[in-house]
Amino acid sequence: PLPRDLESPDNGPVGVDSPFYIDRPPAESRSYEKIVLPGALIRIKAPRQMGKTSLLNRILAYAGKQGYQTVSLNMEAVEEAKFDKLDNFLRWFSSYVTVKLNLQPELDNYWNEDIYGSKVSCKTYFECYLLPKIDSPIVLGLDGVDRLFPYHHISNEFFPMLRTWHEEAKNQDIWKKFRLVVAHSTEDYGKLDINQSPFNVGEPIELPEFTTPQVQELARRHGLDGKDTPVPQLMEIVGGHPYLIRLALYRLALGEVKLEDLRRDAATDAGIYNAHLRRHLATLQQQPKLAAALQKVVSASEPVKIDTMQGYKLDSMGLIKRNGDNSSPRCNLYRFYFSNHLGDNL
């Protein structure tokens, strides 16, 4: 492609028709197989910048081609005021889905917080009004649901509610029409009750790193194929991290940076990964135990054993790889950067 055709990875998800989307089998095919099943629930989980929204949008596009109605809702776009009270949130949620289905909201005919409570009112509204109004299956794509985690009065009710809707499909035909795709970052699980949330039911889709052939294909699509391809040198720094790989290929293809400069500056504040690294550093500075655990990992030349809970968190953030009880840095970029920056802050 010519430089003007390139797409910055900082411009959000990869478009459904974009040539810069790389399939990661079997994530896509499994998602397409599952979404056509009655009462389907797919949950896409990964750290930030791994491609969750790009996959979510593809599942919705695939569902649309099957003749299904689709509704996409990114929780990051919801204004703060809607999280003040469960009833306000569920009324807003129900109205949003209704309008996106090109229907007129009729909440007052089905809603009685005082007698039935908000969750039963919400379920009744979907069961008796929304679902019967639409002939085809309805696929709801919920993105960025980790936005709700800090609001326990919402998340502790909303996620179990979605879970019961999914389970209703086993008993009631009307709920077979309702399909759900949930995407969430694993960087902050908050204090959810994992047995009550939808995050341990349905079809889990984990997004792995790119493989070497996938990075080579992405380099080719950026016009960087040929004998001087930078793939081995790039993967030596960042592994197969989708965002970090794409950012490097984008900047290299534009000619804004040369490979030797990128490699030299990668783990410094002058490098192209500065914003990504500082975001993680800010999180670690707020959690000294977590920072100490990561420092132990990046300082060791061999995989080391760390506290199970800290290891789980660092893995969820995408900073380490775990092999049994032992942990190692996810990539050399993290090893070099955090070796230099964590010691100053502990």
PDB file of N, CA and C in Angstrom, residues 33-89:
ATOM      1  N   GLU A  33     -19.119 -19.625  14.398  1.00  0.00           N
ATOM      2  CA  GLU A  33     -19.881 -20.861  14.637  1.00  0.00           C
ATOM      3  C   GLU A  33     -20.821 -20.700  15.833  1.00  0.00           C
ATOM      4  N   LYS A  34     -20.349 -20.009  16.871  1.00  0.00           N
ATOM      5  CA  LYS A  34     -21.120 -19.909  18.116  1.00  0.00           C
ATOM      6  C   LYS A  34     -22.263 -18.911  18.019  1.00  0.00           C
ATOM      7  N   ILE A  35     -22.068 -17.818  17.286  1.00  0.00           N
ATOM      8  CA  ILE A  35     -23.064 -16.732  17.317  1.00  0.00           C
ATOM      9  C   ILE A  35     -24.376 -17.155  16.654  1.00  0.00           C
ATOM     10  N   VAL A  36     -24.354 -18.210  15.834  1.00  0.00           N
ATOM     11  CA  VAL A  36     -25.596 -18.658  15.187  1.00  0.00           C
ATOM     12  C   VAL A  36     -26.376 -19.639  16.066  1.00  0.00           C
ATOM     13  N   LEU A  37     -25.819 -19.994  17.241  1.00  0.00           N
ATOM     14  CA  LEU A  37     -26.513 -20.929  18.119  1.00  0.00           C
ATOM     15  C   LEU A  37     -27.511 -20.192  19.013  1.00  0.00           C
ATOM     16  N   PRO A  38     -28.659 -20.805  19.315  1.00  0.00           N
ATOM     17  CA  PRO A  38     -29.665 -20.161  20.168  1.00  0.00           C
ATOM     18  C   PRO A  38     -29.093 -19.751  21.524  1.00  0.00           C
ATOM     19  N   GLY A  39     -29.375 -18.521  21.925  1.00  0.00           N
ATOM     20  CA  GLY A  39     -28.942 -18.046  23.249  1.00  0.00           C
ATOM     21  C   GLY A  39     -27.442 -17.908  23.401  1.00  0.00           C
ATOM     22  N   ALA A  40     -26.726 -17.731  22.293  1.00  0.00           N
ATOM     23  CA  ALA A  40     -25.252 -17.706  22.336  1.00  0.00           C
ATOM     24  C   ALA A  40     -24.720 -16.612  23.256  1.00  0.00           C
ATOM     25  N   LEU A  41     -23.624 -16.920  23.926  1.00  0.00           N
ATOM     26  CA  LEU A  41     -22.880 -15.916  24.702  1.00  0.00           C
ATOM     27  C   LEU A  41     -21.397 -16.114  24.421  1.00  0.00           C
ATOM     28  N   ILE A  42     -20.790 -15.110  23.812  1.00  0.00           N
ATOM     29  CA  ILE A  42     -19.358 -15.143  23.514  1.00  0.00           C
ATOM     30  C   ILE A  42     -18.708 -14.053  24.338  1.00  0.00           C
ATOM     31  N   ARG A  43     -17.596 -14.380  24.994  1.00  0.00           N
ATOM     32  CA  ARG A  43     -16.880 -13.340  25.730  1.00  0.00           C
ATOM     33  C   ARG A  43     -15.444 -13.290  25.249  1.00  0.00           C
ATOM     34  N   ILE A  44     -15.051 -12.111  24.829  1.00  0.00           N
ATOM     35  CA  ILE A  44     -13.704 -11.886  24.294  1.00  0.00           C
ATOM     36  C   ILE A  44     -12.900 -11.211  25.394  1.00  0.00           C
ATOM     37  N   LYS A  45     -11.817 -11.847  25.813  1.00  0.00           N
ATOM     38  CA  LYS A  45     -11.047 -11.255  26.903  1.00  0.00           C
ATOM     39  C   LYS A  45      -9.575 -11.213  26.540  1.00  0.00           C
ATOM     40  N   ALA A  46      -8.950 -10.129  26.895  1.00  0.00           N
ATOM     41  CA  ALA A  46      -7.519  -9.930  26.638  1.00  0.00           C
ATOM     42  C   ALA A  46      -7.135  -8.609  27.283  1.00  0.00           C
ATOM     43  N   PRO A  47      -5.830  -8.372  27.490  1.00  0.00           N
ATOM     44  CA  PRO A  47      -5.410  -7.034  27.917  1.00  0.00           C
ATOM     45  C   PRO A  47      -5.782  -5.993  26.860  1.00  0.00           C
ATOM     46  N   ARG A  48      -5.592  -4.732  27.182  1.00  0.00           N
ATOM     47  CA  ARG A  48      -5.881  -3.663  26.215  1.00  0.00           C
ATOM     48  C   ARG A  48      -4.992  -3.787  24.989  1.00  0.00           C
ATOM     49  N   GLN A  49      -5.478  -3.238  23.887  1.00  0.00           N
ATOM     50  CA  GLN A  49      -4.703  -3.116  22.640  1.00  0.00           C
ATOM     51  C   GLN A  49      -4.334  -4.473  22.030  1.00  0.00           C
ATOM     52  N   MET A  50      -5.182  -5.482  22.285  1.00  0.00           N
ATOM     53  CA  MET A  50      -4.932  -6.808  21.701  1.00  0.00           C
ATOM     54  C   MET A  50      -5.889  -7.111  20.546  1.00  0.00           C
ATOM     55  N   GLY A  51      -6.881  -6.235  20.297  1.00  0.00           N
ATOM     56  CA  GLY A  51      -7.767  -6.441  19.154  1.00  0.00           C
ATOM     57  C   GLY A  51      -9.162  -6.925  19.494  1.00  0.00           C
ATOM     58  N   LYS A  52      -9.616  -6.723  20.743  1.00  0.00           N
ATOM     59  CA  LYS A  52     -10.938  -7.216  21.155  1.00  0.00           C
ATOM     60  C   LYS A  52     -12.068  -6.557  20.359  1.00  0.00           C
ATOM     61  N   THR A  53     -12.025  -5.225  20.265  1.00  0.00           N
ATOM     62  CA  THR A  53     -13.107  -4.506  19.583  1.00  0.00           C
ATOM     63  C   THR A  53     -13.140  -4.845  18.095  1.00  0.00           C
ATOM     64  N   SER A  54     -11.977  -5.012  17.498  1.00  0.00           N
ATOM     65  CA  SER A  54     -11.916  -5.367  16.076  1.00  0.00           C
ATOM     66  C   SER A  54     -12.601  -6.708  15.830  1.00  0.00           C
ATOM     67  N   LEU A  55     -12.395  -7.677  16.733  1.00  0.00           N
ATOM     68  CA  LEU A  55     -13.054  -8.975  16.593  1.00  0.00           C
ATOM     69  C   LEU A  55     -14.553  -8.848  16.874  1.00  0.00           C
ATOM     70  N   LEU A  56     -14.912  -8.113  17.915  1.00  0.00           N
ATOM     71  CA  LEU A  56     -16.325  -7.904  18.245  1.00  0.00           C
ATOM     72  C   LEU A  56     -17.078  -7.345  17.039  1.00  0.00           C
ATOM     73  N   ASN A  57     -16.504  -6.342  16.381  1.00  0.00           N
ATOM     74  CA  ASN A  57     -17.160  -5.730  15.224  1.00  0.00           C
ATOM     75  C   ASN A  57     -17.329  -6.723  14.077  1.00  0.00           C
ATOM     76  N   ARG A  58     -16.367  -7.644  13.939  1.00  0.00           N
ATOM     77  CA  ARG A  58     -16.466  -8.663  12.886  1.00  0.00           C
ATOM     78  C   ARG A  58     -17.570  -9.679  13.187  1.00  0.00           C
ATOM     79  N   ILE A  59     -17.727 -10.013  14.466  1.00  0.00           N
ATOM     80  CA  ILE A  59     -18.803 -10.946  14.836  1.00  0.00           C
ATOM     81  C   ILE A  59     -20.157 -10.303  14.544  1.00  0.00           C
ATOM     82  N   LEU A  60     -20.299  -9.015  14.869  1.00  0.00           N
ATOM     83  CA  LEU A  60     -21.562  -8.313  14.603  1.00  0.00           C
ATOM     84  C   LEU A  60     -21.818  -8.220  13.104  1.00  0.00           C
ATOM     85  N   ALA A  61     -20.757  -7.955  12.326  1.00  0.00           N
ATOM     86  CA  ALA A  61     -20.911  -7.867  10.871  1.00  0.00           C
ATOM     87  C   ALA A  61     -21.329  -9.224  10.300  1.00  0.00           C
ATOM     88  N   TYR A  62     -20.732 -10.302  10.826  1.00  0.00           N
ATOM     89  CA  TYR A  62     -21.089 -11.652  10.383  1.00  0.00           C
ATOM     90  C   TYR A  62     -22.558 -11.943  10.724  1.00  0.00           C
ATOM     91  N   ALA A  63     -22.968 -11.572  11.946  1.00  0.00           N
ATOM     92  CA  ALA A  63     -24.361 -11.789  12.368  1.00  0.00           C
ATOM     93  C   ALA A  63     -25.313 -11.014  11.459  1.00  0.00           C
ATOM     94  N   GLY A  64     -24.919  -9.777  11.102  1.00  0.00           N
ATOM     95  CA  GLY A  64     -25.743  -8.969  10.206  1.00  0.00           C
ATOM     96  C   GLY A  64     -25.955  -9.645   8.860  1.00  0.00           C
ATOM     97  N   LYS A  65     -24.909 -10.317   8.370  1.00  0.00           N
ATOM     98  CA  LYS A  65     -25.010 -11.010   7.077  1.00  0.00           C
ATOM     99  C   LYS A  65     -25.931 -12.226   7.159  1.00  0.00           C
ATOM    100  N   GLN A  66     -26.134 -12.740   8.388  1.00  0.00           N
ATOM    101  CA  GLN A  66     -27.078 -13.865   8.572  1.00  0.00           C
ATOM    102  C   GLN A  66     -28.523 -13.364   8.660  1.00  0.00           C
ATOM    103  N   GLY A  67     -28.698 -12.040   8.566  1.00  0.00           N
ATOM    104  CA  GLY A  67     -30.039 -11.474   8.672  1.00  0.00           C
ATOM    105  C   GLY A  67     -30.444 -11.158  10.103  1.00  0.00           C
ATOM    106  N   TYR A  68     -29.482 -11.210  11.039  1.00  0.00           N
ATOM    107  CA  TYR A  68     -29.790 -10.895  12.431  1.00  0.00           C
ATOM    108  C   TYR A  68     -29.788  -9.384  12.634  1.00  0.00           C
ATOM    109  N   GLN A  69     -30.538  -8.933  13.631  1.00  0.00           N
ATOM    110  CA  GLN A  69     -30.459  -7.531  14.071  1.00  0.00           C
ATOM    111  C   GLN A  69     -29.274  -7.414  15.027  1.00  0.00           C
ATOM    112  N   THR A  70     -28.484  -6.369  14.885  1.00  0.00           N
ATOM    113  CA  THR A  70     -27.337  -6.205  15.781  1.00  0.00           C
ATOM    114  C   THR A  70     -27.369  -4.843  16.454  1.00  0.00           C
ATOM    115  N   VAL A  71     -26.923  -4.826  17.696  1.00  0.00           N
ATOM    116  CA  VAL A  71     -26.806  -3.585  18.463  1.00  0.00           C
ATOM    117  C   VAL A  71     -25.422  -3.565  19.093  1.00  0.00           C
ATOM    118  N   SER A  72     -24.707  -2.470  18.887  1.00  0.00           N
ATOM    119  CA  SER A  72     -23.367  -2.330  19.458  1.00  0.00           C
ATOM    120  C   SER A  72     -23.384  -1.243  20.519  1.00  0.00           C
ATOM    121  N   LEU A  73     -22.831  -1.556  21.683  1.00  0.00           N
ATOM    122  CA  LEU A  73     -22.788  -0.584  22.776  1.00  0.00           C
ATOM    123  C   LEU A  73     -21.416  -0.620  23.438  1.00  0.00           C
ATOM    124  N   ASN A  74     -20.721   0.493  23.368  1.00  0.00           N
ATOM    125  CA  ASN A  74     -19.423   0.610  24.048  1.00  0.00           C
ATOM    126  C   ASN A  74     -19.632   1.349  25.361  1.00  0.00           C
ATOM    127  N   MET A  75     -19.365   0.663  26.455  1.00  0.00           N
ATOM    128  CA  MET A  75     -19.604   1.264  27.776  1.00  0.00           C
ATOM    129  C   MET A  75     -18.724   2.488  28.028  1.00  0.00           C
ATOM    130  N   GLU A  76     -17.610   2.595  27.307  1.00  0.00           N
ATOM    131  CA  GLU A  76     -16.753   3.776  27.475  1.00  0.00           C
ATOM    132  C   GLU A  76     -17.474   5.045  27.029  1.00  0.00           C
ATOM    133  N   ALA A  77     -18.503   4.895  26.180  1.00  0.00           N
ATOM    134  CA  ALA A  77     -19.205   6.063  25.641  1.00  0.00           C
ATOM    135  C   ALA A  77     -20.354   6.522  26.537  1.00  0.00           C
ATOM    136  N   VAL A  78     -20.651   5.736  27.581  1.00  0.00           N
ATOM    137  CA  VAL A  78     -21.784   6.079  28.442  1.00  0.00           C
ATOM    138  C   VAL A  78     -21.380   7.171  29.427  1.00  0.00           C
ATOM    139  N   GLU A  79     -22.233   8.184  29.557  1.00  0.00           N
ATOM    140  CA  GLU A  79     -21.862   9.276  30.465  1.00  0.00           C
ATOM    141  C   GLU A  79     -21.975   8.846  31.929  1.00  0.00           C
ATOM    142  N   GLU A  80     -21.132   9.442  32.722  1.00  0.00           N
ATOM    143  CA  GLU A  80     -20.992   9.100  34.149  1.00  0.00           C
ATOM    144  C   GLU A  80     -22.328   9.101  34.889  1.00  0.00           C
ATOM    145  N   ALA A  81     -23.187  10.053  34.570  1.00  0.00           N
ATOM    146  CA  ALA A  81     -24.448  10.214  35.309  1.00  0.00           C
ATOM    147  C   ALA A  81     -25.329   8.970  35.247  1.00  0.00           C
ATOM    148  N   LYS A  82     -25.165   8.159  34.191  1.00  0.00           N
ATOM    149  CA  LYS A  82     -26.014   6.966  34.047  1.00  0.00           C
ATOM    150  C   LYS A  82     -25.642   5.869  35.051  1.00  0.00           C
ATOM    151  N   PHE A  83     -24.506   6.018  35.724  1.00  0.00           N
ATOM    152  CA  PHE A  83     -24.060   4.983  36.661  1.00  0.00           C
ATOM    153  C   PHE A  83     -24.444   5.312  38.112  1.00  0.00           C
ATOM    154  N   ASP A  84     -25.282   6.332  38.312  1.00  0.00           N
ATOM    155  CA  ASP A  84     -25.561   6.743  39.691  1.00  0.00           C
ATOM    156  C   ASP A  84     -26.434   5.727  40.418  1.00  0.00           C
ATOM    157  N   LYS A  85     -27.344   5.083  39.682  1.00  0.00           N
ATOM    158  CA  LYS A  85     -28.330   4.208  40.315  1.00  0.00           C
ATOM    159  C   LYS A  85     -28.678   3.082  39.344  1.00  0.00           C
ATOM    160  N   LEU A  86     -28.852   1.870  39.848  1.00  0.00           N
ATOM    161  CA  LEU A  86     -29.131   0.723  38.985  1.00  0.00           C
ATOM    162  C   LEU A  86     -30.362   0.962  38.109  1.00  0.00           C
ATOM    163  N   ASP A  87     -31.430   1.485  38.691  1.00  0.00           N
ATOM    164  CA  ASP A  87     -32.664   1.672  37.925  1.00  0.00           C
ATOM    165  C   ASP A  87     -32.436   2.630  36.749  1.00  0.00           C
ATOM    166  N   ASN A  88     -31.716   3.720  36.999  1.00  0.00           N
ATOM    167  CA  ASN A  88     -31.433   4.676  35.913  1.00  0.00           C
ATOM    168  C   ASN A  88     -30.610   4.018  34.806  1.00  0.00           C
ATOM    169  N   PHE A  89     -29.622   3.215  35.221  1.00  0.00           N
ATOM    170  CA  PHE A  89     -28.761   2.562  34.239  1.00  0.00           C
ATOM    171  C   PHE A  89     -29.560   1.572  33.388  1.00  0.00           C
TER     172      PHE A  89
END
